N, CA and C atoms as an extended XYZ file, in Angstrom:
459
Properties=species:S:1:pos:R:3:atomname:S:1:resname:S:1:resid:I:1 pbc="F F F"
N       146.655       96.981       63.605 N   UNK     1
C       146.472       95.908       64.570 CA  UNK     1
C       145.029       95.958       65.088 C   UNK     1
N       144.433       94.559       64.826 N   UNK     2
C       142.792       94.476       65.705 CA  UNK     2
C       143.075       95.302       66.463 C   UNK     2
N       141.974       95.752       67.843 N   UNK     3
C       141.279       95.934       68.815 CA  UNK     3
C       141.553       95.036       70.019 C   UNK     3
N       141.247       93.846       69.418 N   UNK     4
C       141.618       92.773       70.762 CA  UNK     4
C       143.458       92.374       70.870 C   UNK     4
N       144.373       92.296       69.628 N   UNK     5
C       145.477       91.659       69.877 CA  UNK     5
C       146.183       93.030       70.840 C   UNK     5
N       145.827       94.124       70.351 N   UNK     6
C       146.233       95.304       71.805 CA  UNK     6
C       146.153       94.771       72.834 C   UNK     6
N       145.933       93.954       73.446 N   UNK     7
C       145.397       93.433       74.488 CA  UNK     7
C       146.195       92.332       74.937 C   UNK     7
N       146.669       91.744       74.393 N   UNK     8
C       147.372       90.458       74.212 CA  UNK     8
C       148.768       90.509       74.462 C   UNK     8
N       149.374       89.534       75.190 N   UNK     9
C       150.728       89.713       75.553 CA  UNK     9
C       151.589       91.023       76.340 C   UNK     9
N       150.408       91.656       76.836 N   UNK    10
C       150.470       93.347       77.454 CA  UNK    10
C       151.314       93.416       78.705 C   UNK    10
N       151.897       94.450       79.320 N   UNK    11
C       152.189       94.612       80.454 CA  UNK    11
C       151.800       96.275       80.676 C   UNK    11
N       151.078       96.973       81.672 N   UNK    12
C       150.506       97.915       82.068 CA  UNK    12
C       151.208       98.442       83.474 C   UNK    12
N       151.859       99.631       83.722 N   UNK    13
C       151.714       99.807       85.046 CA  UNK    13
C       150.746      100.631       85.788 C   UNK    13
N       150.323      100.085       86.663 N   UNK    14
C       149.201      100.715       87.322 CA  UNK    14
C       149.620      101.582       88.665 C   UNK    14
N       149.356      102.336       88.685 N   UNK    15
C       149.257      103.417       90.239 CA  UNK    15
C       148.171      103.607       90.927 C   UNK    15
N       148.223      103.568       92.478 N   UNK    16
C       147.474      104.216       93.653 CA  UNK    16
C       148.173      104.425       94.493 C   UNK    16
N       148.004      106.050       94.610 N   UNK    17
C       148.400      106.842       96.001 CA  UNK    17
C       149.859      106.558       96.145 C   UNK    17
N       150.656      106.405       94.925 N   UNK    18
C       152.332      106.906       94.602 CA  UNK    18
C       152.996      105.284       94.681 C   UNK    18
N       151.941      104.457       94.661 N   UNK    19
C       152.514      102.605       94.547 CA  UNK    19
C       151.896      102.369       93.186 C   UNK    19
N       153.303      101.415       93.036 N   UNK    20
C       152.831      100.898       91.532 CA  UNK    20
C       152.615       99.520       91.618 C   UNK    20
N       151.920       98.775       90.524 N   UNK    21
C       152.801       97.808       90.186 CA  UNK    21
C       152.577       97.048       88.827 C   UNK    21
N       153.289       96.610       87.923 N   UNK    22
C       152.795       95.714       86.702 CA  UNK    22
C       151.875       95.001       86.234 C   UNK    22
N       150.744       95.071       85.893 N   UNK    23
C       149.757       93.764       85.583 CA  UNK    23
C       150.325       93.343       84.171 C   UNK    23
N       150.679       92.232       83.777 N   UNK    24
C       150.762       91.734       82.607 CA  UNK    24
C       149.715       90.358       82.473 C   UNK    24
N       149.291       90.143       81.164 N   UNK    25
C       148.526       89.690       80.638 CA  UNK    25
C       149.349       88.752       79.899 C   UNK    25
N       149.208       87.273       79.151 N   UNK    26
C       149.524       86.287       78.416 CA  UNK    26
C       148.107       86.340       77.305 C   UNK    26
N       148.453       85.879       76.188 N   UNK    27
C       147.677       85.059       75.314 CA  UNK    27
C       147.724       83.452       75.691 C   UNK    27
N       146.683       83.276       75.353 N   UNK    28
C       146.634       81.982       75.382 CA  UNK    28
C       147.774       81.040       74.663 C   UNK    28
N       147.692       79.665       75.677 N   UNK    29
C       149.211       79.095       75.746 CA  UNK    29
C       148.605       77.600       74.998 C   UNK    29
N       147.584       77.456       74.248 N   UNK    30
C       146.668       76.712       73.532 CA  UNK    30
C       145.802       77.033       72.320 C   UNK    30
N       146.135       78.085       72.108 N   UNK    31
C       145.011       78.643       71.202 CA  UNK    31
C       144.990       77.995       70.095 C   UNK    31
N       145.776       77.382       69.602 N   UNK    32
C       145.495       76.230       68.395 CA  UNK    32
C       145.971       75.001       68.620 C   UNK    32
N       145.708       74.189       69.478 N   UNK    33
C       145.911       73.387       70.029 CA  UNK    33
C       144.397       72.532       69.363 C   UNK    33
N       144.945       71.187       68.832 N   UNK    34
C       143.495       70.253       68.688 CA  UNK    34
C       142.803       70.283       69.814 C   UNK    34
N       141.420       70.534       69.669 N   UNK    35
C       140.600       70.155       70.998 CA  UNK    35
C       140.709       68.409       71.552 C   UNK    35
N       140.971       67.439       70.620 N   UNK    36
C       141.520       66.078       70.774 CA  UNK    36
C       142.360       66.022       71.299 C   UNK    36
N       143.582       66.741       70.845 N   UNK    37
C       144.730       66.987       71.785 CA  UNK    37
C       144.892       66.957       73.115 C   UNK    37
N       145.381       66.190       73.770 N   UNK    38
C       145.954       66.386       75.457 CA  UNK    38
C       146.993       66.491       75.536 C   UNK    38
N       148.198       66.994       74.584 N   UNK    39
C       149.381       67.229       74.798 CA  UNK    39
C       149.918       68.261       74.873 C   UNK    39
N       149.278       69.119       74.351 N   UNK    40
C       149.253       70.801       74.465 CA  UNK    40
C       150.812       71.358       74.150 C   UNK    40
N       151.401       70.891       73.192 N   UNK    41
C       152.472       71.643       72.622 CA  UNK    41
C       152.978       73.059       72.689 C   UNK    41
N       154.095       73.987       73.135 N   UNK    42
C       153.871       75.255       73.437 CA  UNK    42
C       153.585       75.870       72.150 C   UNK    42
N       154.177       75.215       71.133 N   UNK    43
C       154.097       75.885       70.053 CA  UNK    43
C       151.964       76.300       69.408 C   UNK    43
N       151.475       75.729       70.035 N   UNK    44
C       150.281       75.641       69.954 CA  UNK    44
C       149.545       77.633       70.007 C   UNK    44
N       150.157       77.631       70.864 N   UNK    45
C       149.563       78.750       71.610 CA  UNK    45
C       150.090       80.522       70.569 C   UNK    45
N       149.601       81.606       71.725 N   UNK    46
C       150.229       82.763       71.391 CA  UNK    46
C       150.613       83.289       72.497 C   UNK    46
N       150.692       83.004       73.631 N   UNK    47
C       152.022       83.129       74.857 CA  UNK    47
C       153.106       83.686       74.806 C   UNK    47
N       153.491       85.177       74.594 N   UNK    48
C       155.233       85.433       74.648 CA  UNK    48
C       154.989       86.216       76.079 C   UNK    48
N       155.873       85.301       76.801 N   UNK    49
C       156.213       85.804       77.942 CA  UNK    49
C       157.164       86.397       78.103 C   UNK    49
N       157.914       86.085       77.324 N   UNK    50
C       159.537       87.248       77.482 CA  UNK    50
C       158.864       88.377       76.820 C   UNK    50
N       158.658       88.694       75.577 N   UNK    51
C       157.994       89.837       75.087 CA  UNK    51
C       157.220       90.370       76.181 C   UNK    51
N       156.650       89.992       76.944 N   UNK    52
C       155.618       90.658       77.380 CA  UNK    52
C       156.528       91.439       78.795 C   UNK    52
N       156.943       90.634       78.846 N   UNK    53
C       158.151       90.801       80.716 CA  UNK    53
C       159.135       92.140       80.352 C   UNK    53
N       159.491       92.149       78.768 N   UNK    54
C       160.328       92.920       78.535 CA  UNK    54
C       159.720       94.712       78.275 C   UNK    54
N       158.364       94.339       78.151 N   UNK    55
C       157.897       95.774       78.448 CA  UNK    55
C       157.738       96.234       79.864 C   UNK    55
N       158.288       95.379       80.725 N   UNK    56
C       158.650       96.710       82.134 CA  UNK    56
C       159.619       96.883       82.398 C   UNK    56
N       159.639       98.418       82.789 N   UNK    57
C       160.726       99.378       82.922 CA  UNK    57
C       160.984      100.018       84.013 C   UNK    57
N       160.603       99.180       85.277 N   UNK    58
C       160.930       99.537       86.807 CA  UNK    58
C       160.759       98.175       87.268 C   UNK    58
N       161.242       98.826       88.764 N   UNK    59
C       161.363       97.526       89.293 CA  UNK    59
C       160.797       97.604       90.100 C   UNK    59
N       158.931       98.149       89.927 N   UNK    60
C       157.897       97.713       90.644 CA  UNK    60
C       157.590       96.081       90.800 C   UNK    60
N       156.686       95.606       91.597 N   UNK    61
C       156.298       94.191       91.609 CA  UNK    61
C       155.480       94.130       90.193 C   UNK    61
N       155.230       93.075       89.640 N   UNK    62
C       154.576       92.200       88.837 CA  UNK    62
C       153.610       91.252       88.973 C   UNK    62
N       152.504       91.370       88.432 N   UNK    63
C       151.767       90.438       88.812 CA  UNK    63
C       151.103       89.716       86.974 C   UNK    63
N       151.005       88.725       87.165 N   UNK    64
C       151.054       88.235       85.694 CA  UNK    64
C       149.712       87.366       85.735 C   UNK    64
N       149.142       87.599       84.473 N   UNK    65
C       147.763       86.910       84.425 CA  UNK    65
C       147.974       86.183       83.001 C   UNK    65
N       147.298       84.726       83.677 N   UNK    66
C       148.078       83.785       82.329 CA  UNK    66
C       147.005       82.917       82.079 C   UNK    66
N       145.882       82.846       81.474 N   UNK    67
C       144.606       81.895       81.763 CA  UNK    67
C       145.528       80.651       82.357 C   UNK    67
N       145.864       79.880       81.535 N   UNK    68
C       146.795       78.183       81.571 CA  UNK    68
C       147.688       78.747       82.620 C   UNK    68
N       148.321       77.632       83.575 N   UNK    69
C       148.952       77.778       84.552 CA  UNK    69
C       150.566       77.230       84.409 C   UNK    69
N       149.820       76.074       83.472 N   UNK    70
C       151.013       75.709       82.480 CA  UNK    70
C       152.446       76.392       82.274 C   UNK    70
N       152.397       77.938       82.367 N   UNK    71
C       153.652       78.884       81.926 CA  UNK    71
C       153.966       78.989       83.002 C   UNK    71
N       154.116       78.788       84.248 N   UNK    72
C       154.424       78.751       85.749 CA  UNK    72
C       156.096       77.867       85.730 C   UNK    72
N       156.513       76.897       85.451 N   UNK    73
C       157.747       76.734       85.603 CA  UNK    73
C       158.722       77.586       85.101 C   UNK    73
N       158.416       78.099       83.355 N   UNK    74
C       158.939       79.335       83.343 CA  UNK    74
C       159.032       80.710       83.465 C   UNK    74
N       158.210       80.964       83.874 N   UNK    75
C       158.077       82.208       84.588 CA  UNK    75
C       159.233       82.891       85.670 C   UNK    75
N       159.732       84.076       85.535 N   UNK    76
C       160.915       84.274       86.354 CA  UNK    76
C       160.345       84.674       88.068 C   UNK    76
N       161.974       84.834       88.813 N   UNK    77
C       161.357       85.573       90.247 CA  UNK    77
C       161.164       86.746       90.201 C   UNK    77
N       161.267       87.251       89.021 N   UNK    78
C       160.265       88.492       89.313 CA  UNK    78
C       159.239       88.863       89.305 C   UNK    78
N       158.558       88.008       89.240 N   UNK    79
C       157.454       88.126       88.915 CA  UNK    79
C       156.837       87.861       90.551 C   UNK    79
N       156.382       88.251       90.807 N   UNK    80
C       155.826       88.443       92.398 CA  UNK    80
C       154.608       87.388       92.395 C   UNK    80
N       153.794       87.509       91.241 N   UNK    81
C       152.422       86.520       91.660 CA  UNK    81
C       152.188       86.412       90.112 C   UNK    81
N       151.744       84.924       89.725 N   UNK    82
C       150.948       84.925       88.880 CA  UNK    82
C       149.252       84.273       88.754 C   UNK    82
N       148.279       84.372       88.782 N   UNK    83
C       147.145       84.120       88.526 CA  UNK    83
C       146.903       83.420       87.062 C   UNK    83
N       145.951       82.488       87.227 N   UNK    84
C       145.473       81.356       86.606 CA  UNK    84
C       144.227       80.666       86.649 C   UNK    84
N       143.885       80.274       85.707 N   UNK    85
C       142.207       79.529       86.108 CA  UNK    85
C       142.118       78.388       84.857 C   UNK    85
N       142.010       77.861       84.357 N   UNK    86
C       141.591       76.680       83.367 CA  UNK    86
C       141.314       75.526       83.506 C   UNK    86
N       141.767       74.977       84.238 N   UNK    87
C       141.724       73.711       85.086 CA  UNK    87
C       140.420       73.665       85.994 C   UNK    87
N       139.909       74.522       86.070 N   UNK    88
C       138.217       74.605       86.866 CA  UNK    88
C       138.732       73.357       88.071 C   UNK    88
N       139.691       73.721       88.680 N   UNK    89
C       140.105       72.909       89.595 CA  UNK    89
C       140.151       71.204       89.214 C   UNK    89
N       140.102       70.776       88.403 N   UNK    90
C       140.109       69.297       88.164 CA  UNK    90
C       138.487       69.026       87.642 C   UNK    90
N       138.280       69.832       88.014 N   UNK    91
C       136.055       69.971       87.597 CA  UNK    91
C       135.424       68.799       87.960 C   UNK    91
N       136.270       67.705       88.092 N   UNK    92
C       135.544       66.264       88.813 CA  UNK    92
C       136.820       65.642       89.769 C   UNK    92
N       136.566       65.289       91.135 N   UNK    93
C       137.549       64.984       92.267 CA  UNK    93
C       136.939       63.750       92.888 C   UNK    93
N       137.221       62.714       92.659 N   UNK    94
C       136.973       61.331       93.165 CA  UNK    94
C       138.176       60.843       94.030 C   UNK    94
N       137.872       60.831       95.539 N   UNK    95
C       138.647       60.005       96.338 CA  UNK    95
C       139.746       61.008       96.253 C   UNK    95
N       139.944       62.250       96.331 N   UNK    96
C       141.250       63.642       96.361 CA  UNK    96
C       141.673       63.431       95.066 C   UNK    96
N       141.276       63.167       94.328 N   UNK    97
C       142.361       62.579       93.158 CA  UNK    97
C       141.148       63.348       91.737 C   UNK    97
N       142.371       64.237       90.880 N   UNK    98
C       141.209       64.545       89.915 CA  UNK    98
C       141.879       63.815       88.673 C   UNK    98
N       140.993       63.292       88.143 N   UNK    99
C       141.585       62.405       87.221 CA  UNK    99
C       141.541       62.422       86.091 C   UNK    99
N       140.936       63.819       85.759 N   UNK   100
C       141.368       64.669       84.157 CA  UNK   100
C       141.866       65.951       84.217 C   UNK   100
N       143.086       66.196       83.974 N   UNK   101
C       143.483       67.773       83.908 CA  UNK   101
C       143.710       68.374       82.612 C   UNK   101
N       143.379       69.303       82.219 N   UNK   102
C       143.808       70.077       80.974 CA  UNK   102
C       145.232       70.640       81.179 C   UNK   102
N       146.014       69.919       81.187 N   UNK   103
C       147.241       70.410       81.357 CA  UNK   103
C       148.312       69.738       81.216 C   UNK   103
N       149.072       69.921       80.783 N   UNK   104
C       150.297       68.803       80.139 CA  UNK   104
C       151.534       68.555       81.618 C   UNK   104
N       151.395       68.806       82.581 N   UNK   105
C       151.890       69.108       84.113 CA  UNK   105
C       150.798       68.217       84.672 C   UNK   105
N       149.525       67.546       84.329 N   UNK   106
C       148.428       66.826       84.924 CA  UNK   106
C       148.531       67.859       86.118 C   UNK   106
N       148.063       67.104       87.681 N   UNK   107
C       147.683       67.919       88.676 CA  UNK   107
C       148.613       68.659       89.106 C   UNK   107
N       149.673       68.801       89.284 N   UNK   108
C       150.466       69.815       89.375 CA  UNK   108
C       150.075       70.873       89.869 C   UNK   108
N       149.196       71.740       88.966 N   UNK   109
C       149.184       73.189       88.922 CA  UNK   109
C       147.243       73.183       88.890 C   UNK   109
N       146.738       72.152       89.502 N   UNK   110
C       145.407       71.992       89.167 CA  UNK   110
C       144.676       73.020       89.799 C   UNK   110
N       144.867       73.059       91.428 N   UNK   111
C       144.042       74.614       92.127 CA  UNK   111
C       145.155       74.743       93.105 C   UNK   111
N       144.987       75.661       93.284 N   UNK   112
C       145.047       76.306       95.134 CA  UNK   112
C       146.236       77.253       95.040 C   UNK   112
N       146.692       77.734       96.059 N   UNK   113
C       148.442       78.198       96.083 CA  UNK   113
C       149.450       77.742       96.395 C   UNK   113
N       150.194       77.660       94.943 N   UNK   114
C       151.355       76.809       95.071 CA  UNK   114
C       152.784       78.245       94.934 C   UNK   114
N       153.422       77.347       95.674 N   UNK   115
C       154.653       78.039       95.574 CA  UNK   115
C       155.377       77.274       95.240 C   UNK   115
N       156.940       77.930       94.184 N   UNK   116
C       157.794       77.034       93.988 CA  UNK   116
C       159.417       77.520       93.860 C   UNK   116
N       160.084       77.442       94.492 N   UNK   117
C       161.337       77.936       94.160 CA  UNK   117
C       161.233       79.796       94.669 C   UNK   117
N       160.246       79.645       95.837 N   UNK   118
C       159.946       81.019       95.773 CA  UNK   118
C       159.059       82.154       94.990 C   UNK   118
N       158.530       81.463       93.767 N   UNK   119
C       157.397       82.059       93.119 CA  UNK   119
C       156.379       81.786       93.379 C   UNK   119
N       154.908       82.224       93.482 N   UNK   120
C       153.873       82.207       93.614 CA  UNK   120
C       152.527       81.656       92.332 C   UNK   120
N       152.056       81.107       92.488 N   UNK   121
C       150.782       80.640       91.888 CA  UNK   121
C       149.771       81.051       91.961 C   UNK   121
N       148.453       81.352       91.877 N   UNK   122
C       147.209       81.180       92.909 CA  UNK   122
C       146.696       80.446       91.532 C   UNK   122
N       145.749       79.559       91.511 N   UNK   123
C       144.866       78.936       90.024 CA  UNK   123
C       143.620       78.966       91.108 C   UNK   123
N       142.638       78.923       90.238 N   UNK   124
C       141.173       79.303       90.896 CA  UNK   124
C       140.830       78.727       90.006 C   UNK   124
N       139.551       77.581       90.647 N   UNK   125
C       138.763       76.842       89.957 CA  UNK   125
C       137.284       77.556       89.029 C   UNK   125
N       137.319       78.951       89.509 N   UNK   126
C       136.457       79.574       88.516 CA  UNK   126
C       135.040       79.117       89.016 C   UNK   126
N       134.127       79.848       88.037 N   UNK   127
C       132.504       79.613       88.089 CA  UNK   127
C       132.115       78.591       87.090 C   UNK   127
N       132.594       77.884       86.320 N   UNK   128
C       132.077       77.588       84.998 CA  UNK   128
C       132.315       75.663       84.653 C   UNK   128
N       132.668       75.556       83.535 N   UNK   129
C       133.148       74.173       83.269 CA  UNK   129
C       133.501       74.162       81.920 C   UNK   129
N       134.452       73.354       81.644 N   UNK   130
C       134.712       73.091       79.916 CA  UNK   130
C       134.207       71.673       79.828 C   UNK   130
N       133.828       71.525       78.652 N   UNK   131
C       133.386       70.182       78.083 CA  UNK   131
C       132.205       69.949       78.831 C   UNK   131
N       132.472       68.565       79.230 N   UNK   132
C       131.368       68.536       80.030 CA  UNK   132
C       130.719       69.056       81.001 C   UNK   132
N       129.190       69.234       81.039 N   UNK   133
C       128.764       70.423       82.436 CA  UNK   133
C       128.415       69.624       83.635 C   UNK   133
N       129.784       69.186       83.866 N   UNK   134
C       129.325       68.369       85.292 CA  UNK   134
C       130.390       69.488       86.257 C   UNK   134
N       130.507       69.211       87.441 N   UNK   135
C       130.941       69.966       88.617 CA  UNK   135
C       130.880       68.746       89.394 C   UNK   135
N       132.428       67.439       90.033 N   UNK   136
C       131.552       66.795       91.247 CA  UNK   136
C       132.655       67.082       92.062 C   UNK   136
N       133.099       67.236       93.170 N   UNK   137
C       134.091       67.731       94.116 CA  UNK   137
C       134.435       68.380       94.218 C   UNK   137
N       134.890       69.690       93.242 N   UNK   138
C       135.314       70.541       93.501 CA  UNK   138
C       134.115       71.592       93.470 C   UNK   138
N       134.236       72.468       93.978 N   UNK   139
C       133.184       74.083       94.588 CA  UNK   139
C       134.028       74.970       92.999 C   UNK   139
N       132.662       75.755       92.728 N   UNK   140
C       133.252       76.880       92.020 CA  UNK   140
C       133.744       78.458       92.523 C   UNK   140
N       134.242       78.808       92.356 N   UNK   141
C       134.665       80.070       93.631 CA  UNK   141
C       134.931       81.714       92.579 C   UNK   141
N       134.914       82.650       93.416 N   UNK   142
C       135.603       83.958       93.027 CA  UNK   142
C       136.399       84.261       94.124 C   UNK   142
N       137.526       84.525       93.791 N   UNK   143
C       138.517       84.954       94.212 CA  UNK   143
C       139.019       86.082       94.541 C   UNK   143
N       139.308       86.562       96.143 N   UNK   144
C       139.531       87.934       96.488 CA  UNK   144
C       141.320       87.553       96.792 C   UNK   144
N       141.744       88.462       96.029 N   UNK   145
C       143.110       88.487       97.128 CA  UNK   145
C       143.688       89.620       97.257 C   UNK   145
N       144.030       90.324       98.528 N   UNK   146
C       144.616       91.478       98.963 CA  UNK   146
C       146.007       91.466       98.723 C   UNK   146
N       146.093       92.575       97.978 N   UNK   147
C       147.558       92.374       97.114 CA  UNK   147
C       148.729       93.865       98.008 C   UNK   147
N       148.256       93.382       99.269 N   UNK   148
C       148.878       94.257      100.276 CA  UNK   148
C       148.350       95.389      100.661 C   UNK   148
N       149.488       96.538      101.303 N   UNK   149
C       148.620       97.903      102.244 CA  UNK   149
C       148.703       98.015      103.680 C   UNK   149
N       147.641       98.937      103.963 N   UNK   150
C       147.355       99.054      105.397 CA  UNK   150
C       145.741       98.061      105.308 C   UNK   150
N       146.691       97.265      106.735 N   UNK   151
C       145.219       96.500      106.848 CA  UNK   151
C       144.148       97.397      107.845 C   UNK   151
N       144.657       98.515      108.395 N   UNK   152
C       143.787       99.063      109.461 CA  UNK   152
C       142.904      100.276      108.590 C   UNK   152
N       142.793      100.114      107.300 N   UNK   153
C       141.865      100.945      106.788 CA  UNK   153
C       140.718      100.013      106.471 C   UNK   153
């Protein structure tokens, strides 16, 4: 097996100071997807999310990293949080309204934190741009989020 597909479809548990918790990783949920294409078929992609869910073996929290945000309806409640970015927030926002999404869900899942049914989202519009290098409404950002603890340290 490459170097990089190790990498792909992963779930890891991580420890500090006797807390755990899951990072899992997705392949891309497009990876052969026509760039013409706006329909984004699942079959397109290399995305196994059950495969990937099924390599944890406690019932630490989970946190799941999925570029496309797209895999968010199915995604289970166990999964505590998942993270996302592709959508560069809508990358152009006229009048609140972004009026191209890379995503077969359109705005839906475009930025911010969504919750649904009790699961968590965060999508981050990122530093960058696809296609065209325009940026008009939306800000590009990095993203901190405190994934719990003592806040008095």
């Amino acid at each position: 097996m490459p170097p990089a597909s190790r990498s792909i479809n992963r779930a890891v548990r991580l420890d500090h100071a006797g807390r755990g918790f899951w990072l899992a990783g997705l392949g891309d949920q497009f990876a052969f997807a026509p760039k013409r294409d706006r329909r984004f078929a699942r079959s397109d992609g290399i995305a196994d999310l059950d495969g990937t869910l099924a390599q944890i073996s406690t019932a630490d929290p989970v946190l799941l990293m999925a570029h496309e945000p797209d895999i968010f309806p199915d995604v289970p409640g166990r999964v505590a949080l998942t993270l996302s970015g592709h959508t560069h927030g809508g990358q152009v926002k006229l009048f609140g309204k972004t009026p191209v999404v890379p995503s077969r869900y359109g705005s839906r899942y475009v930025y911010g934190h969504i919750v649904e049914e009790d699961r968590h989202l965060i999508v981050s519009s990122g530093l960058g741009y696809s296609g065209w290098p325009i940026r008009l409404g939306t800000k590009s950002e990095i993203v901190v989020i405190d994934l719990g603890g003592d806040r008095s340290i």
